[in-house]
Coordinates of C-alpha atoms and ligand atoms in Angstrom, one line a residue:
X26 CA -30.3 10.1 75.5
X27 CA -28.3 9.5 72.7
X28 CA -25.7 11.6 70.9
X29 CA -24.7 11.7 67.2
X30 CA -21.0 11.9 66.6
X31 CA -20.6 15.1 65.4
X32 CA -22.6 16.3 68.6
X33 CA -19.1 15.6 70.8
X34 CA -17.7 18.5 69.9
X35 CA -20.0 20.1 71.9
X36 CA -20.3 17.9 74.8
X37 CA -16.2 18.0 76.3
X38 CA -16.2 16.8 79.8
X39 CA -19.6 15.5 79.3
X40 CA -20.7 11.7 79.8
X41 CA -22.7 10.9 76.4
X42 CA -24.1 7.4 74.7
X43 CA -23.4 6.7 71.1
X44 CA -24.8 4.1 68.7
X45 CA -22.9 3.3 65.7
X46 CA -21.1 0.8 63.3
X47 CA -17.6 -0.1 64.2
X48 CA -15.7 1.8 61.1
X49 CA -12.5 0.5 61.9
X50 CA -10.7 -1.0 65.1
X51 CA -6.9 -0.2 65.7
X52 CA -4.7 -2.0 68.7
X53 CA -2.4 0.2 70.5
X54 CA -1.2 -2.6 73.0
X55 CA -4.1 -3.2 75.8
X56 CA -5.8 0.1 74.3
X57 CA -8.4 -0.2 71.7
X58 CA -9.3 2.9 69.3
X59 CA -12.8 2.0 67.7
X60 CA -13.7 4.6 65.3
X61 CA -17.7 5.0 65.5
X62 CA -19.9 5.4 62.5
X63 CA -23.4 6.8 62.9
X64 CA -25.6 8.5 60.8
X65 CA -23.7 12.2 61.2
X66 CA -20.4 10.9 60.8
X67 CA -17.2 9.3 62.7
X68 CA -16.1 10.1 66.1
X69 CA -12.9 8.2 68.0
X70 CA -13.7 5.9 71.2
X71 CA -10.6 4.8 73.2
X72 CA -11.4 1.6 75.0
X73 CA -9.0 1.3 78.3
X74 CA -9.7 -1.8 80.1
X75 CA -8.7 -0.4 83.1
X76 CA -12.4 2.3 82.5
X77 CA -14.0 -0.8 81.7
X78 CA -16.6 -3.1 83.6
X79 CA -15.8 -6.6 83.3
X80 CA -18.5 -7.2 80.6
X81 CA -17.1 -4.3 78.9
X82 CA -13.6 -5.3 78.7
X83 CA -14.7 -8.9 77.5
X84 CA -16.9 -7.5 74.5
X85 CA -13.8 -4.7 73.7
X86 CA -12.1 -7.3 72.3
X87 CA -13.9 -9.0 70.0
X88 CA -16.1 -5.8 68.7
X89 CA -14.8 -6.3 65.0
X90 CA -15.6 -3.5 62.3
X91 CA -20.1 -3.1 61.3
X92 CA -20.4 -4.7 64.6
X93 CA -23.2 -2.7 66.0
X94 CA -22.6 -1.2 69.3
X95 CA -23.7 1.5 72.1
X96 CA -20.8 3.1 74.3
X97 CA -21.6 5.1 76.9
X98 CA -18.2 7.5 77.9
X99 CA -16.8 10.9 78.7
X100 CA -16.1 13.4 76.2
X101 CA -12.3 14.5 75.9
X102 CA -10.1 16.8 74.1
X103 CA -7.7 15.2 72.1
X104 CA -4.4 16.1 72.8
X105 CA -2.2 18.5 70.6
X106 CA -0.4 15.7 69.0
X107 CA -4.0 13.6 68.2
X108 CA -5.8 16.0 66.5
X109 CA -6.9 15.6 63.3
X110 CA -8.0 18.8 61.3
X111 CA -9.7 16.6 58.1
X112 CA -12.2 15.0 60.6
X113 CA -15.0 17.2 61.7
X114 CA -15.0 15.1 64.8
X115 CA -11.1 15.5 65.3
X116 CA -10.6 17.6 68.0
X117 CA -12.4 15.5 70.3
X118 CA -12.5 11.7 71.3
X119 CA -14.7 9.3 73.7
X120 CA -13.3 7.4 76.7
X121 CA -15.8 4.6 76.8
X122 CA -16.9 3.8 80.8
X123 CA -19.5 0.8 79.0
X124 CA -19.8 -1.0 75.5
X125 CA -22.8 -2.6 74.9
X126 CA -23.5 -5.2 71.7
X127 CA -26.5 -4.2 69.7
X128 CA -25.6 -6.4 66.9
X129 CA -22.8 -9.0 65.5
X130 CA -21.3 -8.9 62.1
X131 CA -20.0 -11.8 60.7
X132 CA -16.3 -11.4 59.2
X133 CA -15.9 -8.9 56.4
X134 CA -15.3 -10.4 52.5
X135 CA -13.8 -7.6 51.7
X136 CA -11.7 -4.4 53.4
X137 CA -13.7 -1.6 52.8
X138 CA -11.2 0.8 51.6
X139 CA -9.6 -1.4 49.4
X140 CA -9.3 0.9 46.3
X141 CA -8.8 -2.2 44.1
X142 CA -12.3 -4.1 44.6
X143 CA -13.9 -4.8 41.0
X144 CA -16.9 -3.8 40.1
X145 CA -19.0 -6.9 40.1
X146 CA -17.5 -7.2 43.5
X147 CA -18.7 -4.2 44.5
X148 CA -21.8 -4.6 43.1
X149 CA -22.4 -8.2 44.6
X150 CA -21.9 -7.1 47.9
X151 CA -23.6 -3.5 47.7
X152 CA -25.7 -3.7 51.2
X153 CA -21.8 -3.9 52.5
X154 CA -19.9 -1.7 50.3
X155 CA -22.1 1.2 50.0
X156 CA -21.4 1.7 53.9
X157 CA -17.7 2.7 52.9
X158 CA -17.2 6.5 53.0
X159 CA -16.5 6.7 49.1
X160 CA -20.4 5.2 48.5
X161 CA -22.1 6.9 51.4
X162 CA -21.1 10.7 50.3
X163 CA -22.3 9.3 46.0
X164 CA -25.9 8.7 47.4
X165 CA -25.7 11.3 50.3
X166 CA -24.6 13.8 47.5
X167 CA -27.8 12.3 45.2
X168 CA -29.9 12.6 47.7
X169 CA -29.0 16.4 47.6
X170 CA -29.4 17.0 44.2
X171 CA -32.9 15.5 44.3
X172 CA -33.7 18.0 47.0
X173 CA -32.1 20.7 45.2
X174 CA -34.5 20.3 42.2
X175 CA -37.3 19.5 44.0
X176 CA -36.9 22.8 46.2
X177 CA -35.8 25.1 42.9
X178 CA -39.0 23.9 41.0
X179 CA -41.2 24.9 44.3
X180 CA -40.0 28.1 44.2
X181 CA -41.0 28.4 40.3
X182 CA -44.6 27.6 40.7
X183 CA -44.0 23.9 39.6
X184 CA -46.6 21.2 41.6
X185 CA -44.7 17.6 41.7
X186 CA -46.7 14.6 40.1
X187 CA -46.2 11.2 40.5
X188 CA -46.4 9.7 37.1
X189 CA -47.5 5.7 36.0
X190 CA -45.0 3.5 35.9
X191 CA -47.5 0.9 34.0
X192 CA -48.1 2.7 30.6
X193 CA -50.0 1.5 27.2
X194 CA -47.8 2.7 24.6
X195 CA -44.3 3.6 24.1
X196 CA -43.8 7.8 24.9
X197 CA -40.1 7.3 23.1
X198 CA -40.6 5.0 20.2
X199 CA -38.0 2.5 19.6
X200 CA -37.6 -1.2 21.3
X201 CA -36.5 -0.8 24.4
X202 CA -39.7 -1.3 26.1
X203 CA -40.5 -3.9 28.4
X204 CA -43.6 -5.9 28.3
X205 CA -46.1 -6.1 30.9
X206 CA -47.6 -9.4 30.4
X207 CA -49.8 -9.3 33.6
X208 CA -52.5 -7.3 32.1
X209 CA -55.4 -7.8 30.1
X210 CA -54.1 -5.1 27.9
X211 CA -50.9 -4.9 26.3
X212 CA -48.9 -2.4 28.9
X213 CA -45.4 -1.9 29.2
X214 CA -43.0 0.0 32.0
X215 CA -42.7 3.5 31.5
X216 CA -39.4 5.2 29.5
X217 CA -40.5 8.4 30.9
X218 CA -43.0 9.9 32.2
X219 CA -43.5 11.8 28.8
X220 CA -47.4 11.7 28.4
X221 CA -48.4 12.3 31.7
X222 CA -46.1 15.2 32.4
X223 CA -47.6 17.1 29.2
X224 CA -51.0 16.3 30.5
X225 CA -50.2 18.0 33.5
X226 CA -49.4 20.8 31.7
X227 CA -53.3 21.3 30.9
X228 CA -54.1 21.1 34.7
X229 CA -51.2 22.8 36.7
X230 CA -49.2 24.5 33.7
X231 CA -45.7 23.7 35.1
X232 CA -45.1 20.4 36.9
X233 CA -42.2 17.9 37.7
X234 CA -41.5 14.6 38.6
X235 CA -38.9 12.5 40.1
X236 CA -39.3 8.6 38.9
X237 CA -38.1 5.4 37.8
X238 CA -38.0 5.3 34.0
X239 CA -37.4 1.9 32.2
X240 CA -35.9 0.9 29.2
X241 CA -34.9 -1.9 27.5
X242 CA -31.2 -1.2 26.3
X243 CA -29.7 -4.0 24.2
X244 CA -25.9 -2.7 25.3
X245 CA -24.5 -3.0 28.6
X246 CA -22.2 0.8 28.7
X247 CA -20.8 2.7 30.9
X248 CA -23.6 4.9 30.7
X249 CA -27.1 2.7 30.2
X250 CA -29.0 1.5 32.7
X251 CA -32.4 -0.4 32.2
X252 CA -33.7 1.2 35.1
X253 CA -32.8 4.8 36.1
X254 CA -34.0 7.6 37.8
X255 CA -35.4 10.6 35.6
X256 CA -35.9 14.2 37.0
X257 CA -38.8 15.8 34.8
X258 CA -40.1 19.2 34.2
X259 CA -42.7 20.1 31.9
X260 CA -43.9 24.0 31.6
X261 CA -46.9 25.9 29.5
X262 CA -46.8 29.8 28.2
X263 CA -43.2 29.0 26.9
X264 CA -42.2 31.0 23.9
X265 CA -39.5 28.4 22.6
X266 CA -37.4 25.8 23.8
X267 CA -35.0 28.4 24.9
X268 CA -37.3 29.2 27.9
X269 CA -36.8 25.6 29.0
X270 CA -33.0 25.4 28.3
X271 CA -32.7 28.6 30.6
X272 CA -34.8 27.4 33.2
X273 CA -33.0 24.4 33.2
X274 CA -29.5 26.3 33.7
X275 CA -31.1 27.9 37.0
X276 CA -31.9 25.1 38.2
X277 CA -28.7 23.6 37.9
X278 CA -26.8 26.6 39.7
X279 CA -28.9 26.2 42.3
X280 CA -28.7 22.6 42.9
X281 CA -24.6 23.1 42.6
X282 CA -25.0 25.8 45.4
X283 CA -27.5 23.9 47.8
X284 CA -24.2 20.6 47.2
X285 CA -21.9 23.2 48.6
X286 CA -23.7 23.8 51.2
X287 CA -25.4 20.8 52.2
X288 CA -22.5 18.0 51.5
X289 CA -19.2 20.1 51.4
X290 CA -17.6 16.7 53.2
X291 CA -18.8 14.4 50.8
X292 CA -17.8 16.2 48.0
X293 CA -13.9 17.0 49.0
X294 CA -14.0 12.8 49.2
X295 CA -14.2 12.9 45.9
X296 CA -12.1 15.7 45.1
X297 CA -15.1 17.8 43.6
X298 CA -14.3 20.6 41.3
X299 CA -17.1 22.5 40.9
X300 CA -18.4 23.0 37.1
X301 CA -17.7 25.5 35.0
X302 CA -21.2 27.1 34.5
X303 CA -21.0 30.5 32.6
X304 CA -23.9 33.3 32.9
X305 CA -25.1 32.1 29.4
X306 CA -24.1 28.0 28.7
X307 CA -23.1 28.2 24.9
X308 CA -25.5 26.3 22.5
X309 CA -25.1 25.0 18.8
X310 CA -27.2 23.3 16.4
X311 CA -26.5 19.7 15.7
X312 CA -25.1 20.8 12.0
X313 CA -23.0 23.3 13.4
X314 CA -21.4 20.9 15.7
X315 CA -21.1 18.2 12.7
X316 CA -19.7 21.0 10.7
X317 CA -17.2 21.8 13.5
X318 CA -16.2 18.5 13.7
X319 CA -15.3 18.3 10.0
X320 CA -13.1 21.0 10.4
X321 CA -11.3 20.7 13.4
X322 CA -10.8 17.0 12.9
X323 CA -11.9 16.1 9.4
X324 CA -14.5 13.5 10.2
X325 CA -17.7 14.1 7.9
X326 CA -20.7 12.9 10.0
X327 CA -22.5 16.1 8.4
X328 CA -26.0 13.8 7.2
X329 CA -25.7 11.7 10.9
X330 CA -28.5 12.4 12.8
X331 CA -26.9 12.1 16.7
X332 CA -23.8 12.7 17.9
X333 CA -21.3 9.8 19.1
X334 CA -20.1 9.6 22.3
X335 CA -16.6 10.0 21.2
X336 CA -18.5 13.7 19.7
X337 CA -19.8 14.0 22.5
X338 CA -16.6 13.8 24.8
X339 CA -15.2 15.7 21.6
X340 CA -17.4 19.1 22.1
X341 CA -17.2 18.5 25.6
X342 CA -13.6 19.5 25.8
X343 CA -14.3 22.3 23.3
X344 CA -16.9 23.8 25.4
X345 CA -14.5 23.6 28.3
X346 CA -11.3 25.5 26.1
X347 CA -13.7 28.1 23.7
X348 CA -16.6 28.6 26.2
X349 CA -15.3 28.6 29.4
X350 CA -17.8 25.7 30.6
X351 CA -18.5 22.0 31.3
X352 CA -22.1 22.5 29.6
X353 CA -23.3 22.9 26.1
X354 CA -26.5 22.7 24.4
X355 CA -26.9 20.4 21.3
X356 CA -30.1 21.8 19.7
X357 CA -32.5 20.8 16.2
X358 CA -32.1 17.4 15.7
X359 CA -33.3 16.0 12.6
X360 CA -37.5 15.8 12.5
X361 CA -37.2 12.5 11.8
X362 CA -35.3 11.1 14.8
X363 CA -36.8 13.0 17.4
X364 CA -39.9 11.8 19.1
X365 CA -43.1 12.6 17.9
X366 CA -44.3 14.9 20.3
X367 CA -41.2 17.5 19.3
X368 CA -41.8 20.5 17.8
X369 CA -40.4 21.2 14.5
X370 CA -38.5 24.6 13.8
X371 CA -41.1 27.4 11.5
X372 CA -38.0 27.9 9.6
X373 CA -36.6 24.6 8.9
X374 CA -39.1 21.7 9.6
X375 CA -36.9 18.6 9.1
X376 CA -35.2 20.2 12.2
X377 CA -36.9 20.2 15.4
X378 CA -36.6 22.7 18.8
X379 CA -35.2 20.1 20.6
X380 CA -32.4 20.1 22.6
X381 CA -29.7 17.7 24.8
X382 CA -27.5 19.1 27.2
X383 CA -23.8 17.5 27.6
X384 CA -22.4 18.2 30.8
X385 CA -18.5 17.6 30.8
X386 CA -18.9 15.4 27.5
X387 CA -21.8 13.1 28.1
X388 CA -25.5 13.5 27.6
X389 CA -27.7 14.1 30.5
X390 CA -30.6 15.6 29.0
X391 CA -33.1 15.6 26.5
X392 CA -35.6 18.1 26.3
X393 CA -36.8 20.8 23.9
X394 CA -40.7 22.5 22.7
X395 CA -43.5 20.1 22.0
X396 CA -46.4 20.1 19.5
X397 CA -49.3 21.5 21.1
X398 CA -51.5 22.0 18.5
X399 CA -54.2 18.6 18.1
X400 CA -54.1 18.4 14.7
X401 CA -50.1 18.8 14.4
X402 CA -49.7 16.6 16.7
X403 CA -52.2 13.7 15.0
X404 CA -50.1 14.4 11.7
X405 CA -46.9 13.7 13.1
X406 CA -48.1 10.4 14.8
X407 CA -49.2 9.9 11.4
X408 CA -45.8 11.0 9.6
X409 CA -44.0 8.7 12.1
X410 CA -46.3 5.3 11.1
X411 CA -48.1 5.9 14.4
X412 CA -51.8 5.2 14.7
X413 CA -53.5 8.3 16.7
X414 CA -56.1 6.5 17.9
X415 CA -53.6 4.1 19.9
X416 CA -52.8 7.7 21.8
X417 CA -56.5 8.7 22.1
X418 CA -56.0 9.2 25.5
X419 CA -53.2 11.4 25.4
X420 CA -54.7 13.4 23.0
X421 CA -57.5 14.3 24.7
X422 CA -55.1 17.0 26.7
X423 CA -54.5 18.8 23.3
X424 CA -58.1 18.4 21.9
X425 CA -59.2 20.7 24.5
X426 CA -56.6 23.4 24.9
X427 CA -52.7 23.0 25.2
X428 CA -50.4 26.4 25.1
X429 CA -47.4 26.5 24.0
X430 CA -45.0 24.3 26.0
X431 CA -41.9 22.1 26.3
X432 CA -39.9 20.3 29.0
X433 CA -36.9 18.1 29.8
X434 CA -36.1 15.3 31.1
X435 CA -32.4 14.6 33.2
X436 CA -30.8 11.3 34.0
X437 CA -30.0 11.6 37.7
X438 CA -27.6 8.7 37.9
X439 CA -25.8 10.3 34.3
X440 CA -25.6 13.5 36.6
X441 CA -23.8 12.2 39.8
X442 CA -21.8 10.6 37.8
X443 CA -20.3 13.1 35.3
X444 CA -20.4 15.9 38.7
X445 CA -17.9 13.4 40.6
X446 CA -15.9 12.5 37.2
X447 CA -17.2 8.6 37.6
X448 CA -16.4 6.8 34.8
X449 CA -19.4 3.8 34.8
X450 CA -22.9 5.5 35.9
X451 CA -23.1 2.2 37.8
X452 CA -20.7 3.4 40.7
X453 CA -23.6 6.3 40.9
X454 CA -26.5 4.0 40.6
X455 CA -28.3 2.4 44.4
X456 CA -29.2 -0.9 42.6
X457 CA -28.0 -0.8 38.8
X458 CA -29.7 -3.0 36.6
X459 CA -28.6 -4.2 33.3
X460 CA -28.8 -7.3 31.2
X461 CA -26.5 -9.4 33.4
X462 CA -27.9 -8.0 37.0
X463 CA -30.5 -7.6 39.4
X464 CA -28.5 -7.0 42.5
X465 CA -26.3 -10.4 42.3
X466 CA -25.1 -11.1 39.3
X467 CA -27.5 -13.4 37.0
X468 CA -26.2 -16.9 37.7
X469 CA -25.0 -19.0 34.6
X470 CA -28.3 -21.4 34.0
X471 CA -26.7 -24.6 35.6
X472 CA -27.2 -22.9 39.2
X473 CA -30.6 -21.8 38.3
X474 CA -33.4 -23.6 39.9
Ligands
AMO59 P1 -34.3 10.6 26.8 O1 -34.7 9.3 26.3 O2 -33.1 11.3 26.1 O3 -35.5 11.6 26.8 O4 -33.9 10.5 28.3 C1 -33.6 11.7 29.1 C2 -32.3 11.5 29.9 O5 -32.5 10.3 30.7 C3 -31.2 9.7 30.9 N1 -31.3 8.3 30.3 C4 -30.6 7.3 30.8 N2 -29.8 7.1 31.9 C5 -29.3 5.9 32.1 N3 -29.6 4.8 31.4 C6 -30.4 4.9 30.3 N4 -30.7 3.8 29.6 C7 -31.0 6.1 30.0 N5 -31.8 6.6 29.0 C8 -32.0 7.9 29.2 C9 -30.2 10.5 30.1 C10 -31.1 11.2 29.1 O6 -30.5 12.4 28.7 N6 -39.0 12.2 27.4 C11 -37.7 12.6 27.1 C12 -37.2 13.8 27.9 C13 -38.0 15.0 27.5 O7 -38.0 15.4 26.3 O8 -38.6 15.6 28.4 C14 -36.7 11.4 27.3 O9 -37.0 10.5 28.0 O10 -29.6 11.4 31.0

């Protein structure tokens, strides 16, 4: 039977069998310390040739780190002196009786923990380099989060869908789709799964999804990706976009409780503090922020419609000093730069009830009230240049009965990121994609075939 690393602690003066990556190999004269990696974590195997089989002793020394191996050995204490309190597998360490090779690895291209790796190195070499510590706890960690919302939304009455990927028209406007050419009709991949949430709405009243969303971006940044993961919620009986905003704040204390306690490890690796998320996350309208601006700072971006990220990073700070927290809520951006679908304010209708959230100075979500009203909706197509009947389809969930409702949507990889301070969402992205990458870099058009 085999045991996981962290299951030593349990097992002293017990003979156990491990299965694991090499982490790292250190030579203490004869005596080899391999550090084990498995899918719990790290335990310490001292190698003795002396405990060793002939075999053994032949394949301790060449086991080189990601070498694959199986040890079976006997379960020690470590003496005072070898402790280490940081490890959760310090206490203990395994004298190994037999080593087995389940699989070669050829020499390394890189050391691991070398802090000082560039990014398209990193990148090129990502089945490798997400095996070091740092990587492991950013997906581990993501992984989490996804579970976290996912298990928050279950307990609200939400059902999860699983939205198209292969959509007919564009749910956010703008260029940055990407053409499907495949199909008889003209399709393109999905920005979001916009349209099919709200149509969801009709049938289960609150759903969510967790999907790929694709966009064209014409700008490789620090904080675009043309393929990224988007956590959506849609909900019905809503009296105004402040229903979703709050919902949305729950949601986000309980995924920042189930981090601490799920992956308390992974986050100390990164030196985690934990946000600063009052009772009641401070919200402003777009002009009052503009206005703000002007004041504090004397720029005049009062007749902009969007923030910049340098506004962004601006407010972000201010939230941090005036309100106490790492989130605020931009709301009513201009009618005429939001979306069709969004929902204009009674009171003011070049501004809508929309809303993006900046956590610690970045945008992470958009979200706000939608039309759900047929004919309002048809007249802002038509306001935008749109032609309804190229949304026929989509309208059909308002011709027969919408309520009132409004969602979000939240960039997973823009959330990791800004939650472990990372400064290019790429670090928090499995496979980023952008205009000069699918998983190697794009190869200059002399080395194409
Ligand atoms: P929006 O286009 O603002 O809104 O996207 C929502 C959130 O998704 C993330 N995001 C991105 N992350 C990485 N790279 C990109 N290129 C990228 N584009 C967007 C951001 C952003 O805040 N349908 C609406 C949401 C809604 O109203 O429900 C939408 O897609 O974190």
């Amino acid at each position: 039977m085999r045991t996981l690393s962290v299951e030593t602690n349990n097992k002293i003066g017990q003979e156990v069998t491990l299965k694991g990556w090499v982490n790292a190999r250190r030579n203490m004269g004869k005596i080899v310390f391999l550090d084990l990696r498995d899918r719990a974590g790290i335990v310490q195997v001292v190698g003795v040739p002396a405990e060793l089989d002939e075999a053994s002793q032949e394949k301790l020394k060449t086991v080189r780190p990601e070498w694959v191996v199986e040890i079976r050995g006997v379960v020690n204490a470590r003496g005072a002196k070898q402790q280490n309190p940081e490890m959760p597998t310090g206490m203990v360490e395994v004298l190994a009786k037999e080593l087995k090779v389940l699989a070669e690895a050829e020499p390394l291209p890189l050391d691991l923990e070398d802090e000082k790796i560039g990014m398209d190195v990193h990148l090129d070499y990502l089945p490798l380099t997400l095996r070091a510590d740092k990587y492991r706890a950013v997906f581990k960690i993501q992984a989490e989060i996804v579970r976290g919302f996912r298990d928050y939304l279950n307990t609200q009455g939400f059902t999860e869908i699983q939205a198209p990927k292969i959509v007919a028209a564009a749910a956010e406007g703008g260029a940055d789709v990407f053409e499907v050419s495949y199909l008889k009709n003209k399709a393109t991949l999905a920005q979001s799964p916009q349209f099919y949430k709200q149509i969801m709405v009709g049938v289960f009243e609150r759903v969510f999804a967790v999907g790929n969303c694709f966009r064209a971006e014409q700008h490789a940044t620090t904080r675009h990706l043309n393929e990224f993961t988007g956590l959506d919620l849609e909900m019905g009986m809503i009296t105004d976009h402040h229903d979703v905003m709050d919902l949305e704040m729950a949601m986000m204390r309980h995924i920042l409780n189930h981090l601490d306690a799920t992956v308390s490890s992974e986050l100390k690796i990164w030196k985690y503090a934990r946000p600063l998320l009052p009772e009641k996350v401070p919200f402003m309208t777009l002009r009052e922020v503009q206005q703000l601006i002007k004041e504090k700072t004397g720029v005049d971006h009062i007749s902009e419609p969007d923030l910049e990220p340098s506004e962004e990073k601006w407010l972000g700070e201010y939230a941090k000093t005036i309100f106490n927290s790492d989130f605020i809520f931009v709301t009513h951006y201009p009618t005429s730069k939001r979306p069709m679908y969004t929902y204009p304010d009674e009171k003011n209708p070049e501004f809508t009830k929309s809303f993006d959230l900046l956590f610690r100075g970045i945008e992470i979500t958009s979200g706000g009230q939608r039309h759900n009203d047929y004919n309002a909706l048809v007249k802002s197509m038509e306001n935008k240049g749109l032609n309804p009947e190229d949304f026929k389809f989509y309208l059909e969930a308002f011709k027969y009965g919408m309520p009132p409702e409004g969602g979000f949507g939240l960039g997973l990889e823009r959330l990791t990121a800004r939650l472990l301070e990372i400064d290019n969402v790429k670090y928090a992205t499995l496979f980023p994609r952008d205009l000069n990458r699918i998983d190697l870099q794009i190869s200059p058009p002399e080395y194409k075939q």
